[in-house]
Coordinates of C-alpha atoms and ligand atoms in Angstrom, one line a residue:
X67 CA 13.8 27.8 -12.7
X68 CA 13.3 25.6 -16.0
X69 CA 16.6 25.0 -18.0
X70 CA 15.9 25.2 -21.9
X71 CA 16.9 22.6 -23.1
X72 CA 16.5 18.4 -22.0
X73 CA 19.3 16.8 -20.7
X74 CA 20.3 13.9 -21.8
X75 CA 21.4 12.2 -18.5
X76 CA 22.2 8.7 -17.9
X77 CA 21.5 7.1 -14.5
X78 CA 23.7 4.5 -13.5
X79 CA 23.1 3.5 -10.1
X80 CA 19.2 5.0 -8.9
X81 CA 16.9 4.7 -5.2
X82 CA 13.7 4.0 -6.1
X83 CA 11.3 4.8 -2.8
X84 CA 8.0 2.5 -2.9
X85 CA 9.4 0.1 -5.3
X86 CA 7.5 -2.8 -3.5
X87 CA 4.1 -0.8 -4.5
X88 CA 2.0 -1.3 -7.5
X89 CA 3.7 1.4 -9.9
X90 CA 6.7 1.4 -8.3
X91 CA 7.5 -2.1 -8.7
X92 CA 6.3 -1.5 -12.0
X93 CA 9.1 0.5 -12.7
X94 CA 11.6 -1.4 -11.3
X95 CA 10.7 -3.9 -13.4
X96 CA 10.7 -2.0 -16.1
X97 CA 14.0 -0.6 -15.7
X98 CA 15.8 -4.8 -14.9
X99 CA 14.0 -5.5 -18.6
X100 CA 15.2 -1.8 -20.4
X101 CA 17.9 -0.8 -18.9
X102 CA 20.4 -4.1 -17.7
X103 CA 23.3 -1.4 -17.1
X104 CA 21.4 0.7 -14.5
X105 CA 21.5 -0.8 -10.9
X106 CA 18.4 -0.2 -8.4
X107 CA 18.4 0.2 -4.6
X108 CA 14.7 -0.3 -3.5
X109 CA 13.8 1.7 -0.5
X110 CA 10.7 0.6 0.9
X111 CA 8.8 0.3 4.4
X112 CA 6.7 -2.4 3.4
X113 CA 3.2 -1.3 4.5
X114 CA 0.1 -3.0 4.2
X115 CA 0.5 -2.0 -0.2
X116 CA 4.3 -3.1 -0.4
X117 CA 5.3 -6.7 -1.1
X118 CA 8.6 -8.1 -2.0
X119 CA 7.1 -10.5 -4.2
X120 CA 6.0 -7.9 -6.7
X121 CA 9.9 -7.7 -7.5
X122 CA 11.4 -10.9 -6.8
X123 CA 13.0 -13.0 -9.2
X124 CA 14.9 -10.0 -10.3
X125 CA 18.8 -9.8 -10.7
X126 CA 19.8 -9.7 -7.2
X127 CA 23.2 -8.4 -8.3
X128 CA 20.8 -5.5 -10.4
X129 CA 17.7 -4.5 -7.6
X130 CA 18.6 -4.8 -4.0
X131 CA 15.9 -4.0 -1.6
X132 CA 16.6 -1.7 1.2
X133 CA 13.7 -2.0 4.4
X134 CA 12.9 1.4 5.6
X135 CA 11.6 4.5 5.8
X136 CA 11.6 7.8 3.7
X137 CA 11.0 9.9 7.1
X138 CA 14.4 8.0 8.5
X139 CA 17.4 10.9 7.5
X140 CA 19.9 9.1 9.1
X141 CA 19.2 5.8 7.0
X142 CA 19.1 8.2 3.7
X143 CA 22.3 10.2 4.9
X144 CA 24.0 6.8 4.5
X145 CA 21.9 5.2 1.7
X146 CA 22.2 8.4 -1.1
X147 CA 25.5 8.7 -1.5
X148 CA 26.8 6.9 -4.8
X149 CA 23.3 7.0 -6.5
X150 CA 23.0 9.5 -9.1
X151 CA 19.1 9.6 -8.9
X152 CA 16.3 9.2 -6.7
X153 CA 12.5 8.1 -8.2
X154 CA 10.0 8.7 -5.9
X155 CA 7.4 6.8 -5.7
X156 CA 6.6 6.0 -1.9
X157 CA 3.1 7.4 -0.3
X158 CA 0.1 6.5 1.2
X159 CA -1.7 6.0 -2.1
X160 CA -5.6 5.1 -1.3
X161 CA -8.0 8.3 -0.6
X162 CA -10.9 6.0 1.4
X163 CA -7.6 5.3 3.7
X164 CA -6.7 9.1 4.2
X165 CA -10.5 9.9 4.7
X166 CA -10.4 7.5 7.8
X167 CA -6.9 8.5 9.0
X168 CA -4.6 11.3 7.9
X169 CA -1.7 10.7 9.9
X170 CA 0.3 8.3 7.9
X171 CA -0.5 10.4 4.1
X172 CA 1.0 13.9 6.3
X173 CA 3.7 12.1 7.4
X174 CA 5.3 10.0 4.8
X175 CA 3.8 12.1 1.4
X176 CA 5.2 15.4 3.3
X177 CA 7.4 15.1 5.7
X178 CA 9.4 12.1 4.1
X179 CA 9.9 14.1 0.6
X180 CA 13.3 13.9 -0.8
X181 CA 14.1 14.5 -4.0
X182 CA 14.9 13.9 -7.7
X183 CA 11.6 12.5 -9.7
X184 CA 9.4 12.9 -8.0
X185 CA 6.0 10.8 -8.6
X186 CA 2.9 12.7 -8.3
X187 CA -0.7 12.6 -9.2
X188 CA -3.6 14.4 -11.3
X189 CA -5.8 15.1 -8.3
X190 CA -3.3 17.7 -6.7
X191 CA -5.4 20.1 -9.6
X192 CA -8.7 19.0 -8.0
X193 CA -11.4 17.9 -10.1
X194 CA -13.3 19.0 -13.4
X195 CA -17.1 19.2 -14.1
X196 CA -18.5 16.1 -16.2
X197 CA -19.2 18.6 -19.0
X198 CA -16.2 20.6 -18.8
X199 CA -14.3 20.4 -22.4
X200 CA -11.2 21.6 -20.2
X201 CA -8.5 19.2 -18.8
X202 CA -5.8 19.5 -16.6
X203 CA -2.8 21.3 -17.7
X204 CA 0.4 21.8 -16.2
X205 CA 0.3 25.0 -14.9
X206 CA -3.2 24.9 -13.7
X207 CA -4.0 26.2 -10.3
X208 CA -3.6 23.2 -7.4
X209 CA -6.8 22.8 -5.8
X210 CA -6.6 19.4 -3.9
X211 CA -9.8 17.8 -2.0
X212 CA -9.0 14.8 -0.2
X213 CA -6.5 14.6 2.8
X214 CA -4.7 12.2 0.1
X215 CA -4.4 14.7 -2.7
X216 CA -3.2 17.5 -0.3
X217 CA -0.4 15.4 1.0
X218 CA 0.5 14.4 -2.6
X219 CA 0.3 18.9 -3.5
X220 CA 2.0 19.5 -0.4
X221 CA 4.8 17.5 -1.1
X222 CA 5.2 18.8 -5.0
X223 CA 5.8 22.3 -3.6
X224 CA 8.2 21.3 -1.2
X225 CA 10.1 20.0 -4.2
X226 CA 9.8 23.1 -6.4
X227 CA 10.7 25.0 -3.2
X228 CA 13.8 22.8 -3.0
X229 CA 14.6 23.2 -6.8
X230 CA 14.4 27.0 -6.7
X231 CA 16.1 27.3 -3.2
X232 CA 18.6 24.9 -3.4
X233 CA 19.0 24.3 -6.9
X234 CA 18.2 20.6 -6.5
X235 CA 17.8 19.1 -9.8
X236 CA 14.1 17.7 -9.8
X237 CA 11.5 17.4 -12.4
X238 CA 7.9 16.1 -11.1
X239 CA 5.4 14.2 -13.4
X240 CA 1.4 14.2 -12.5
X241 CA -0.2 10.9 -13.7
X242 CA -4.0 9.9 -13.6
X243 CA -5.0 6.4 -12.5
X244 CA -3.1 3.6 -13.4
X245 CA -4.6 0.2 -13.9
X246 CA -2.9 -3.1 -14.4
X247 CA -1.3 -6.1 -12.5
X248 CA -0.1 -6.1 -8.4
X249 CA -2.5 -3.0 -8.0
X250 CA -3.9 -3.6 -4.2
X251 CA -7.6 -4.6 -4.1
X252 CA -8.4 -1.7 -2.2
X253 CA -8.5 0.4 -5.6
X254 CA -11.6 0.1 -7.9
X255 CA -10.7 -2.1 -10.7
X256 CA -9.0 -4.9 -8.8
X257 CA -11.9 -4.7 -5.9
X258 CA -14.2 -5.8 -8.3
X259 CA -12.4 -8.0 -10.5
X260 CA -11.4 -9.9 -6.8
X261 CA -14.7 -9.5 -5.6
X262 CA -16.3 -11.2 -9.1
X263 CA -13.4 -14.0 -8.2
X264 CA -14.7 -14.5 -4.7
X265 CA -18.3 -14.4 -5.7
X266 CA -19.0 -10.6 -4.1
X267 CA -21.0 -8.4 -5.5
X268 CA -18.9 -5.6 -6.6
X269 CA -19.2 -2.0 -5.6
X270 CA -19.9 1.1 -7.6
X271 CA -20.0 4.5 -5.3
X272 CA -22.6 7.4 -5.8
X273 CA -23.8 7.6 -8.7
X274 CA -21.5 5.7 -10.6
X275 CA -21.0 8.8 -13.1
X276 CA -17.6 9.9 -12.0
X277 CA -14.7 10.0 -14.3
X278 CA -11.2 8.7 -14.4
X279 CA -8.5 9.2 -17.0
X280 CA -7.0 5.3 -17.2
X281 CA -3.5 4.4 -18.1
X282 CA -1.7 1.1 -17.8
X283 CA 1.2 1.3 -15.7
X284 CA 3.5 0.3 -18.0
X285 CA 2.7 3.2 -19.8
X286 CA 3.4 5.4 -16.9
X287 CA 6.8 3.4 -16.3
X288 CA 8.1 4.7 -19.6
X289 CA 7.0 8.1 -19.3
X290 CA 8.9 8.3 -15.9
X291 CA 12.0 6.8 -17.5
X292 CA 11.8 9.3 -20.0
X293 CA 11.2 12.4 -17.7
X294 CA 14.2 11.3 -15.7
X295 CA 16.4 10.9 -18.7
X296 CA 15.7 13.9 -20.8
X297 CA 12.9 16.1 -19.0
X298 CA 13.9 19.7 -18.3
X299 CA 15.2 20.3 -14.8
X300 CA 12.4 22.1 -12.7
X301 CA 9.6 21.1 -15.3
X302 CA 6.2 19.4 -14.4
X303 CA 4.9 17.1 -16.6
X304 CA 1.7 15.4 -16.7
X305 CA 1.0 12.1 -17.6
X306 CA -2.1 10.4 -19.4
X307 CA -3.1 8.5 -22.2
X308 CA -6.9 10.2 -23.0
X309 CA -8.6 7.2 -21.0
X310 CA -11.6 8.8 -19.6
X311 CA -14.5 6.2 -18.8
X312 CA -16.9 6.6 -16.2
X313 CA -16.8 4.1 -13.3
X314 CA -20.5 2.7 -14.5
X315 CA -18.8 1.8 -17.7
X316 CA -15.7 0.2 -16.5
X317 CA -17.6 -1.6 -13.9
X318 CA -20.2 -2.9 -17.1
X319 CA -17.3 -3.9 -18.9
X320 CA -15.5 -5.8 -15.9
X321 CA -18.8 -7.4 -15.5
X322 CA -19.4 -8.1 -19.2
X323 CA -15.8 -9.8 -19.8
X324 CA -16.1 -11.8 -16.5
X325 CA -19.6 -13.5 -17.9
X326 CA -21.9 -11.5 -15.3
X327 CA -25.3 -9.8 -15.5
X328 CA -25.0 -6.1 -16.3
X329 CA -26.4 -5.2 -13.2
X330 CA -25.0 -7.8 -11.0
X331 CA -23.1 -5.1 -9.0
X332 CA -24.5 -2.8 -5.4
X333 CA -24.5 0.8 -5.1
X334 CA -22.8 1.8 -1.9
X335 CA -22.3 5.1 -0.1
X336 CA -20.3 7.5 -1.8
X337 CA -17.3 8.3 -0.5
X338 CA -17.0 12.0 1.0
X339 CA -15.8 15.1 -1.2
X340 CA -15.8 12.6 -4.0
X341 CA -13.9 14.5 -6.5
X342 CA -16.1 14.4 -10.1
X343 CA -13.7 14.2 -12.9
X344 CA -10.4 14.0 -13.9
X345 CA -8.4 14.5 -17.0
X346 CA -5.0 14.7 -18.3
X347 CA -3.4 16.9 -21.2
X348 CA -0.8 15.5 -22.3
X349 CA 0.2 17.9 -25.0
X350 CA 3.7 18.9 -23.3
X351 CA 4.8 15.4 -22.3
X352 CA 3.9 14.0 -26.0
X353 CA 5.2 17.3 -28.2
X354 CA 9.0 18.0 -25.8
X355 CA 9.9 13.8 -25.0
X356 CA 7.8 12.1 -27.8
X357 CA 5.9 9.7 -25.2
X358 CA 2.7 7.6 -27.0
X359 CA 1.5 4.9 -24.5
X360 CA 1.6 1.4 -26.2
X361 CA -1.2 0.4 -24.4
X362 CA -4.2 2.1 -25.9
X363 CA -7.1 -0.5 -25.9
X364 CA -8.7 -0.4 -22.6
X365 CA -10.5 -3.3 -22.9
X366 CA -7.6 -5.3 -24.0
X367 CA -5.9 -4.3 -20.9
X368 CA -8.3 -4.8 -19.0
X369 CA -8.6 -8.3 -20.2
X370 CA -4.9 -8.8 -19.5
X371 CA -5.5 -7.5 -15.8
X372 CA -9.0 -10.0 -14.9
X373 CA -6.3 -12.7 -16.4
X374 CA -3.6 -11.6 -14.2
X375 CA -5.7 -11.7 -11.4
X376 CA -7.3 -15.1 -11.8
X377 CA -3.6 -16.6 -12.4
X378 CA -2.0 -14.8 -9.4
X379 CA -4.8 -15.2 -6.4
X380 CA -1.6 -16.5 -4.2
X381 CA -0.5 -12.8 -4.5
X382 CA -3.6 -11.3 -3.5
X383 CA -6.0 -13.4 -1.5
X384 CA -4.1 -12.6 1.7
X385 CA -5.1 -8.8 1.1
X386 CA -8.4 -9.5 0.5
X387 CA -10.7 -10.3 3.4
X388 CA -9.3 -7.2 5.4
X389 CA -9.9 -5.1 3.0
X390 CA -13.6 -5.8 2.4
X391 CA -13.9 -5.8 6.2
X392 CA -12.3 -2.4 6.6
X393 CA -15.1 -1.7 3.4
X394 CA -18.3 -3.2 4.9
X395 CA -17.3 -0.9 8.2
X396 CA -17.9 2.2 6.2
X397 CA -20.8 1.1 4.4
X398 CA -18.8 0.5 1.0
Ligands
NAD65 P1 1.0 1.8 -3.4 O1 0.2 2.2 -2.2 O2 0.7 0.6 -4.2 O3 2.6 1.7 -3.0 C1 3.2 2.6 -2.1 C2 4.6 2.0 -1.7 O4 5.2 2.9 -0.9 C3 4.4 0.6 -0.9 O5 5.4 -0.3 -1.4 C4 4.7 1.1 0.5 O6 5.3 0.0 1.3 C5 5.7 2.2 0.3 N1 5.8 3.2 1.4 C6 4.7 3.8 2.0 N2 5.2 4.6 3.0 C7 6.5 4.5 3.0 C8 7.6 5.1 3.8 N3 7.3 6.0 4.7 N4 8.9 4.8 3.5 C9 9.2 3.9 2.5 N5 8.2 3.3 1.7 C10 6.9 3.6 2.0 O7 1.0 3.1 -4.3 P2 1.0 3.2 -5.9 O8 -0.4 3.2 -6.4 O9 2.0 2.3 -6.5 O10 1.5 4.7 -6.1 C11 2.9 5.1 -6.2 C12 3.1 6.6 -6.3 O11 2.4 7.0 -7.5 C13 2.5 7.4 -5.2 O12 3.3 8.5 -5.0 C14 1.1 7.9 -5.8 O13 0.7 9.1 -5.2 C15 1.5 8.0 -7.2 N6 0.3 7.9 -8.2 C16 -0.5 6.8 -8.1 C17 -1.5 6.7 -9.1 C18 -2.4 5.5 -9.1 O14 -3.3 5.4 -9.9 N7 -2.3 4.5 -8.2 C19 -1.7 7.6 -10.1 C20 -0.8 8.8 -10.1 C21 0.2 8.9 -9.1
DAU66 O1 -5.9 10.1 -10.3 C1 -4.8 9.4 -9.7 C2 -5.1 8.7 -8.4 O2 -5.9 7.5 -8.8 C3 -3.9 8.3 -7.6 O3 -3.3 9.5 -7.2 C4 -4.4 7.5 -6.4 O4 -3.2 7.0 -5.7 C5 -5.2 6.3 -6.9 O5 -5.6 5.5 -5.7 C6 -6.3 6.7 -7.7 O6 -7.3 7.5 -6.9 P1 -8.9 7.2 -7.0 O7 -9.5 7.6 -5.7 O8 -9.4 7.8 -8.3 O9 -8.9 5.6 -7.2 P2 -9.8 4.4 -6.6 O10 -9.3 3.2 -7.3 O11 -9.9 4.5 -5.1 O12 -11.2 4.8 -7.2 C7 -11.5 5.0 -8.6 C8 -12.9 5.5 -8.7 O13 -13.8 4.4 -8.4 C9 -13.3 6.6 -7.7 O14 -14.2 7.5 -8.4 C10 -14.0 5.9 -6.6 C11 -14.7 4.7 -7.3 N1 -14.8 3.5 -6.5 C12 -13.7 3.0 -5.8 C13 -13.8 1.8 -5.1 C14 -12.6 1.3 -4.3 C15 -16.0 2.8 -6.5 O15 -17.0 3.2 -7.1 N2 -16.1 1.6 -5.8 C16 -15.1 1.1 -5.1 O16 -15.2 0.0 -4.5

């Protein structure tokens, strides 16, 4: 299925679906900064995680905004035609969500799957023992355990179905967790950097010991650019930037940089099936496109995010008292 060698394609006019969300708008940004030739329709449905604001300001005559949904084929029958490339990006993104309520991750991260680059995630591989010296590679078995992550595999193998079937020209990149500005405060870091603001106690599931594999957004913005520009058709490439902390230690430094007690935080109920570990090899993405992220001192970008969040509380305080409500009903 894989061609041999990268093309070298130029995008003129792309769709970019969830461009309204954290990493989407991310990219979009990204792109109006990088790239001044390349025009950008955003398609978005504006859930509860999509906000306008996280791209306004933007040359209107560069990103136009499109309200709707992916799962709408007659809005996408008229919509694709004239853009030479799609970036996916639109999902249901928060497990805790999918855990309560499946529906909306089946239907938008499978049904709604069209095609191009197509944005995925890490946890489609499952999750790796603490002491495992193994991380996830690209042609490691899927072995998804949240409704969330099953969505997310289901809907990578509908697009390598399409590529092999129908010869649609899609590559798909597998990122870990992204961290950095407009990230919704129902994710880890911003919940606690929020709650800190708002003088809650933050949150730390379990035992506290599971692992995530950080990178900043940005970083992730520019390895999607790159994949979409000279990745080889039909490849998977996964995306991360050797950022594995436990959630103990990211909390303690939240906590540390924000001027609060070490153990000024409460351990909640775990959430279900929590997966362990995760962790990214990046070998293929950094040896075939040459990606490095920029952004390789965590606690420099975590600094830049508690600023970012203290500066912008417009942006999120209207998010934030649901959210800790829908929290305190499960007992997190
Ligand atoms: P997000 O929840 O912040 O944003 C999702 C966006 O998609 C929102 O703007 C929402 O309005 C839009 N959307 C949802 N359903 C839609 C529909 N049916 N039609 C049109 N738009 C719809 O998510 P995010 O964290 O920015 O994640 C973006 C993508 O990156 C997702 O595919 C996610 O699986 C993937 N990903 C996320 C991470 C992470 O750490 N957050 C890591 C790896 C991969
Ligand atoms: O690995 C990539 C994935 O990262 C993406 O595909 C998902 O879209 C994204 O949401 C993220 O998934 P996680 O479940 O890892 O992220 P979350 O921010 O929800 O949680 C990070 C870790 O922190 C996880 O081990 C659960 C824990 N946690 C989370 C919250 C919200 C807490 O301990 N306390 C909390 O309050």
């Amino acid at each position: 299925m894989a061609e041999d060698v990268a093309q070298d394609f130029q995008p003129r006019n792309i769709i970019v679906t969830g461009g309204c969300g954290f990493i989407g708008s991310n990219f979009v940004r990204w792109v109006a900064a990088n790239h001044p030739e390349v025009h950008v329709t955003v398609l978005d449905k504006l859930t509860y995680a999509g906000n306008p604001e996280n791209i306004a300001g933007l040359p209107p005559e560069q990103v136009e905004l499109v309200v709707g949904d992916i799962c709408d084929a007659d809005l996408l029958d008229r919509l694709v035609p004239g853009h030479d490339a799609i970036v996916h990006y639109a999902a249901e993104s928060h497990n805790d969500n999918s855990i309560l309520d499946p529906e909306p991750f089946v239907r938008t991260n499978v049904v709604g799957t069209v095609r191009y680059h197509h944005v995925s995630t890490d946890e489609v591989y499952g999750d790796l023992a603490l002491d495992e010296p193994r991380r996830f590679r690209p042609d490691d078995p899927y072995k998804p355990s949240s409704p969330y992550s099953s969505t997310k595999a289901s809907s990578d193998l509908l697009v390598r179905a399409w590529a092999r079937t129908y010869g649609v020209r899609a590559t798909i990149s597998n990122c870990s967790n992204n961290y950095g500005p407009y990230q919704h405060v129902e994710k880890f870091i911003p919940r606690q950097i929020t709650n800190i603001i708002c003088g809650i106690r933050p949150k730390l599931y379990g035992t506290g010991e599971n692992v995530r594999d950080w990178i900043h957004t940005e970083d992730h913005s520019r390895a999607v650019w790159d994949i979409l520009t000279r990745g080889r058709i039909g490849e998977t490439y996964l995306i991360g930037a050797d950022g594995e902390r436990s959630n103990i230690d990211v909390l303690r430094a939240i906590l540390e940089r924000m001027g609060q007690p070490a153990d000024a935080f409460d351990w909640v109920r775990d959430r279900p099936g929590h997966d362990r570990r995760y962790a990214i090899d990046p070998t293929k993405l950094r040896e075939e496109l040459g990606w490095r992220p920029v952004h390789t001192d965590f606690g420099e970008g975590l600094d830049q995010t508690i600023a970012w969040y203290r500066e912008h509380e417009d942006w999120w305080r209207p998010a934030k008292e649901a959210t800790e409500a829908k929290y305190a009903k499960q007992g997190q």
